[in-house]
C-alpha cells in the first residue's frame, strides 16, 4: 500500500475521523405568536376637492346680559354669527342704543343700532320712528372664537323701554382640499420558534434557530424538555 495513503489513514484515526462529519442531534420545538393581527391605519379612498356649507355655531335666545362668554358649555358656542338688536319704548321712543365691548384688545368695541341717538318723541311727526315702536339691526358675519368675552352697555332714557339681543348662527362654506388615497396598514403577529437540541454531549437551546446561552430564556423550556422523555 502507498505510504501516503497509510499516513492519511493514521491521521484520520488520530482525529477520531471527524473530517466532513457534523455532530448529530435530536430537536424538539414549540412555535407560538407574539401580538395580534390588526389594522393600524384604515384604508381611505382618494377624494376630490369639494365645498361644504355648514351651520357655524348655535343661535341663542333673546335677552340682554351684562357679559357673554364664548365657549362650549358657555353662553355662546364658538362660530360665525349675526348679532341682532331689538328694542321698544313708550312715550319717549328710545329704540336700542347698545355698545358691545370685546376682549380683543384696545378699543375693541362695536355699536349696534339702534344707537343712543335714535331717540324721538311721539309728538315729533318728523321722527323716523314716530309710527314704529320696534326696530331691528344686526352686525353681520362676526366670528366668535373660544375664550371671547362680550360686555354690553346700554344708555337709559326712561323706564318705558327695553332692549335685547340675539346671536344668530350663520351658514359658512368650508373648502376641502383634494385628499390622496391612504392605503391600509396592517401589522401581523411575530412567529417565535423555541427549540432544544439534544447532542451526545448535552443540550443546546435556540430561539428562531439562534443559539441562546441560557436555556431558561425559553418561555416553554420545561414543556419542550419533557418531549424528550
CSV table of C-alpha atoms in Angstrom, one decimal, residues 8-208:
chain,number,residue,atom,x,y,z
A,8,UNK,CA,-3.7,9.7,5.8
A,9,UNK,CA,-5.5,6.7,7.4
A,10,UNK,CA,-3.4,7.2,10.5
A,11,UNK,CA,-4.2,10.9,10.7
A,12,UNK,CA,-7.9,10.2,10.4
A,13,UNK,CA,-7.7,7.6,13.2
A,14,UNK,CA,-5.9,10.0,15.5
A,15,UNK,CA,-8.5,12.8,15.0
A,16,UNK,CA,-11.5,10.5,15.5
A,17,UNK,CA,-12.4,10.5,11.8
A,18,UNK,CA,-14.4,13.8,12.2
A,19,UNK,CA,-13.5,15.1,8.9
A,20,UNK,CA,-16.6,16.0,6.8
A,21,UNK,CA,-19.0,14.9,9.6
A,22,UNK,CA,-21.5,17.1,11.6
A,23,UNK,CA,-22.5,16.2,15.1
A,24,UNK,CA,-26.0,14.7,15.1
A,25,UNK,CA,-28.8,15.9,17.3
A,26,UNK,CA,-32.5,15.4,18.1
A,27,UNK,CA,-34.6,18.5,18.2
A,28,UNK,CA,-37.8,19.3,19.9
A,29,UNK,CA,-39.6,22.6,19.5
A,30,UNK,CA,-42.7,24.8,20.0
A,31,UNK,CA,-44.0,27.6,17.9
A,32,UNK,CA,-46.2,30.5,19.1
A,33,UNK,CA,-47.1,34.0,18.1
A,34,UNK,CA,-46.4,37.3,19.8
A,35,UNK,CA,-49.0,40.1,19.4
A,36,UNK,CA,-52.1,40.0,17.2
A,37,UNK,CA,-53.1,40.9,13.7
A,38,UNK,CA,-54.7,44.3,13.5
A,39,UNK,CA,-55.2,47.3,11.2
A,40,UNK,CA,-53.4,50.4,12.4
A,41,UNK,CA,-54.4,52.7,9.5
A,42,UNK,CA,-57.7,52.3,7.8
A,43,UNK,CA,-57.9,52.4,4.1
A,44,UNK,CA,-59.2,55.8,2.8
A,45,UNK,CA,-60.1,56.3,-0.8
A,46,UNK,CA,-59.0,59.4,-2.7
A,47,UNK,CA,-61.3,62.4,-2.6
A,48,UNK,CA,-61.6,65.3,-5.0
A,49,UNK,CA,-61.7,68.8,-3.6
A,50,UNK,CA,-65.2,69.9,-2.6
A,51,UNK,CA,-67.1,72.7,-0.8
A,52,UNK,CA,-69.4,72.1,2.2
A,53,UNK,CA,-71.9,74.5,3.7
A,54,UNK,CA,-72.4,74.0,7.4
A,55,UNK,CA,-74.1,75.9,10.3
A,56,UNK,CA,-71.4,77.5,12.4
A,57,UNK,CA,-72.5,77.9,16.0
A,58,UNK,CA,-75.8,77.8,17.7
A,59,UNK,CA,-78.4,80.6,17.8
A,60,UNK,CA,-79.2,82.0,21.3
A,61,UNK,CA,-82.5,83.2,22.7
A,62,UNK,CA,-83.4,86.8,23.0
A,63,UNK,CA,-82.1,88.6,26.1
A,64,UNK,CA,-79.6,91.0,27.5
A,65,UNK,CA,-76.8,90.0,29.8
A,66,UNK,CA,-74.0,92.4,31.0
A,67,UNK,CA,-71.5,89.7,30.0
A,68,UNK,CA,-71.4,86.9,27.4
A,69,UNK,CA,-68.7,84.3,27.3
A,70,UNK,CA,-67.9,82.2,24.2
A,71,UNK,CA,-67.1,78.5,24.6
A,72,UNK,CA,-68.6,75.1,24.6
A,73,UNK,CA,-71.0,74.9,27.5
A,74,UNK,CA,-70.8,78.7,28.0
A,75,UNK,CA,-73.3,81.5,26.9
A,76,UNK,CA,-72.4,81.3,23.2
A,77,UNK,CA,-70.9,78.4,21.2
A,78,UNK,CA,-67.9,79.3,19.0
A,79,UNK,CA,-68.9,80.1,15.5
A,80,UNK,CA,-69.9,82.7,13.0
A,81,UNK,CA,-72.9,85.0,13.9
A,82,UNK,CA,-75.1,87.9,13.1
A,83,UNK,CA,-75.7,89.9,16.3
A,84,UNK,CA,-79.2,91.2,16.2
A,85,UNK,CA,-80.6,94.0,18.3
A,86,UNK,CA,-84.3,94.6,19.1
A,87,UNK,CA,-85.8,97.4,21.2
A,88,UNK,CA,-89.1,99.1,22.0
A,89,UNK,CA,-90.2,102.1,24.0
A,90,UNK,CA,-93.3,104.0,25.1
A,91,UNK,CA,-93.8,107.8,25.1
A,92,UNK,CA,-90.1,108.7,24.9
A,93,UNK,CA,-89.4,106.5,21.9
A,94,UNK,CA,-85.9,105.2,22.5
A,95,UNK,CA,-85.1,102.1,20.5
A,96,UNK,CA,-81.8,100.3,21.3
A,97,UNK,CA,-78.6,102.1,21.8
A,98,UNK,CA,-76.2,99.3,22.7
A,99,UNK,CA,-72.4,99.2,22.9
A,100,UNK,CA,-70.7,95.8,22.7
A,101,UNK,CA,-67.1,95.6,24.0
A,102,UNK,CA,-64.9,92.6,23.2
A,103,UNK,CA,-61.9,91.4,25.0
A,104,UNK,CA,-59.8,91.6,21.8
A,105,UNK,CA,-57.6,94.5,22.9
A,106,UNK,CA,-57.7,98.3,23.0
A,107,UNK,CA,-60.9,99.9,21.5
A,108,UNK,CA,-62.4,96.5,20.6
A,109,UNK,CA,-66.0,97.5,20.6
A,110,UNK,CA,-68.9,97.8,18.2
A,111,UNK,CA,-72.1,99.8,18.3
A,112,UNK,CA,-75.3,98.1,17.3
A,113,UNK,CA,-78.2,100.0,16.1
A,114,UNK,CA,-80.5,101.4,17.3
A,115,UNK,CA,-77.9,103.8,18.8
A,116,UNK,CA,-78.5,106.2,21.7
A,117,UNK,CA,-79.1,108.9,19.1
A,118,UNK,CA,-82.3,107.0,18.0
A,119,UNK,CA,-84.5,108.9,20.5
A,120,UNK,CA,-87.6,110.7,19.4
A,121,UNK,CA,-90.9,111.7,20.8
A,122,UNK,CA,-94.4,110.8,19.7
A,123,UNK,CA,-95.3,114.5,19.1
A,124,UNK,CA,-92.4,114.9,16.6
A,125,UNK,CA,-94.0,114.0,13.3
A,126,UNK,CA,-90.6,114.1,11.5
A,127,UNK,CA,-89.2,111.4,13.7
A,128,UNK,CA,-88.4,108.3,11.6
A,129,UNK,CA,-89.7,106.1,14.4
A,130,UNK,CA,-92.9,108.0,15.1
A,131,UNK,CA,-95.0,105.2,13.7
A,132,UNK,CA,-92.8,102.3,14.8
A,133,UNK,CA,-92.2,101.1,18.3
A,134,UNK,CA,-89.7,98.3,17.3
A,135,UNK,CA,-86.6,98.3,15.3
A,136,UNK,CA,-84.0,95.7,14.3
A,137,UNK,CA,-80.4,95.9,13.2
A,138,UNK,CA,-77.6,93.5,13.0
A,139,UNK,CA,-73.8,93.1,13.0
A,140,UNK,CA,-73.2,90.6,10.3
A,141,UNK,CA,-70.7,87.6,10.0
A,142,UNK,CA,-68.7,88.1,13.1
A,143,UNK,CA,-66.6,85.2,14.1
A,144,UNK,CA,-66.6,84.4,17.8
A,145,UNK,CA,-63.9,82.1,19.0
A,146,UNK,CA,-63.4,80.2,22.2
A,147,UNK,CA,-62.5,82.5,25.1
A,148,UNK,CA,-64.1,85.6,23.6
A,149,UNK,CA,-65.9,87.8,26.2
A,150,UNK,CA,-68.5,90.4,25.2
A,151,UNK,CA,-69.6,93.1,27.6
A,152,UNK,CA,-72.8,95.1,26.9
A,153,UNK,CA,-73.5,98.7,27.8
A,154,UNK,CA,-76.9,100.4,27.4
A,155,UNK,CA,-77.9,104.0,27.7
A,156,UNK,CA,-81.0,104.6,29.7
A,157,UNK,CA,-83.7,107.1,28.5
A,158,UNK,CA,-86.5,106.2,30.9
A,159,UNK,CA,-88.3,103.2,32.4
A,160,UNK,CA,-90.7,102.6,29.5
A,161,UNK,CA,-88.2,100.9,27.1
A,162,UNK,CA,-86.3,97.7,26.6
A,163,UNK,CA,-83.5,96.3,24.5
A,164,UNK,CA,-82.5,92.7,23.8
A,165,UNK,CA,-80.0,91.0,21.5
A,166,UNK,CA,-79.7,87.6,19.9
A,167,UNK,CA,-76.7,85.8,18.4
A,168,UNK,CA,-77.9,84.1,15.2
A,169,UNK,CA,-75.7,81.3,13.9
A,170,UNK,CA,-74.8,81.6,10.2
A,171,UNK,CA,-74.0,79.1,7.4
A,172,UNK,CA,-70.4,79.2,6.3
A,173,UNK,CA,-68.7,77.5,3.3
A,174,UNK,CA,-65.7,75.2,4.1
A,175,UNK,CA,-63.3,74.4,1.2
A,176,UNK,CA,-62.0,70.8,1.5
A,177,UNK,CA,-58.7,70.2,-0.5
A,178,UNK,CA,-58.2,67.1,-2.6
A,179,UNK,CA,-57.2,64.1,-0.5
A,180,UNK,CA,-54.9,61.4,-1.8
A,181,UNK,CA,-55.6,57.7,-1.3
A,182,UNK,CA,-54.4,56.3,2.1
A,183,UNK,CA,-53.5,52.6,1.9
A,184,UNK,CA,-54.3,50.2,4.7
A,185,UNK,CA,-51.5,49.4,7.1
A,186,UNK,CA,-51.7,46.1,8.9
A,187,UNK,CA,-49.5,44.5,11.5
A,188,UNK,CA,-49.2,40.8,11.9
A,189,UNK,CA,-48.1,38.6,14.8
A,190,UNK,CA,-44.5,37.7,15.1
A,191,UNK,CA,-43.9,33.9,15.0
A,192,UNK,CA,-41.4,32.6,17.5
A,193,UNK,CA,-39.9,29.1,17.4
A,194,UNK,CA,-38.2,27.8,20.6
A,195,UNK,CA,-36.2,24.6,20.3
A,196,UNK,CA,-33.9,22.4,22.3
A,197,UNK,CA,-31.4,20.2,20.5
A,198,UNK,CA,-30.1,17.1,22.2
A,199,UNK,CA,-26.5,16.3,21.3
A,200,UNK,CA,-24.4,13.4,22.5
A,201,UNK,CA,-22.6,16.0,24.6
A,202,UNK,CA,-25.7,17.6,26.1
A,203,UNK,CA,-28.5,20.1,25.3
A,204,UNK,CA,-28.4,23.4,23.5
A,205,UNK,CA,-31.3,25.9,23.2
A,206,UNK,CA,-32.4,28.1,20.3
A,207,UNK,CA,-34.9,30.8,19.5
A,208,UNK,CA,-35.7,31.1,15.8
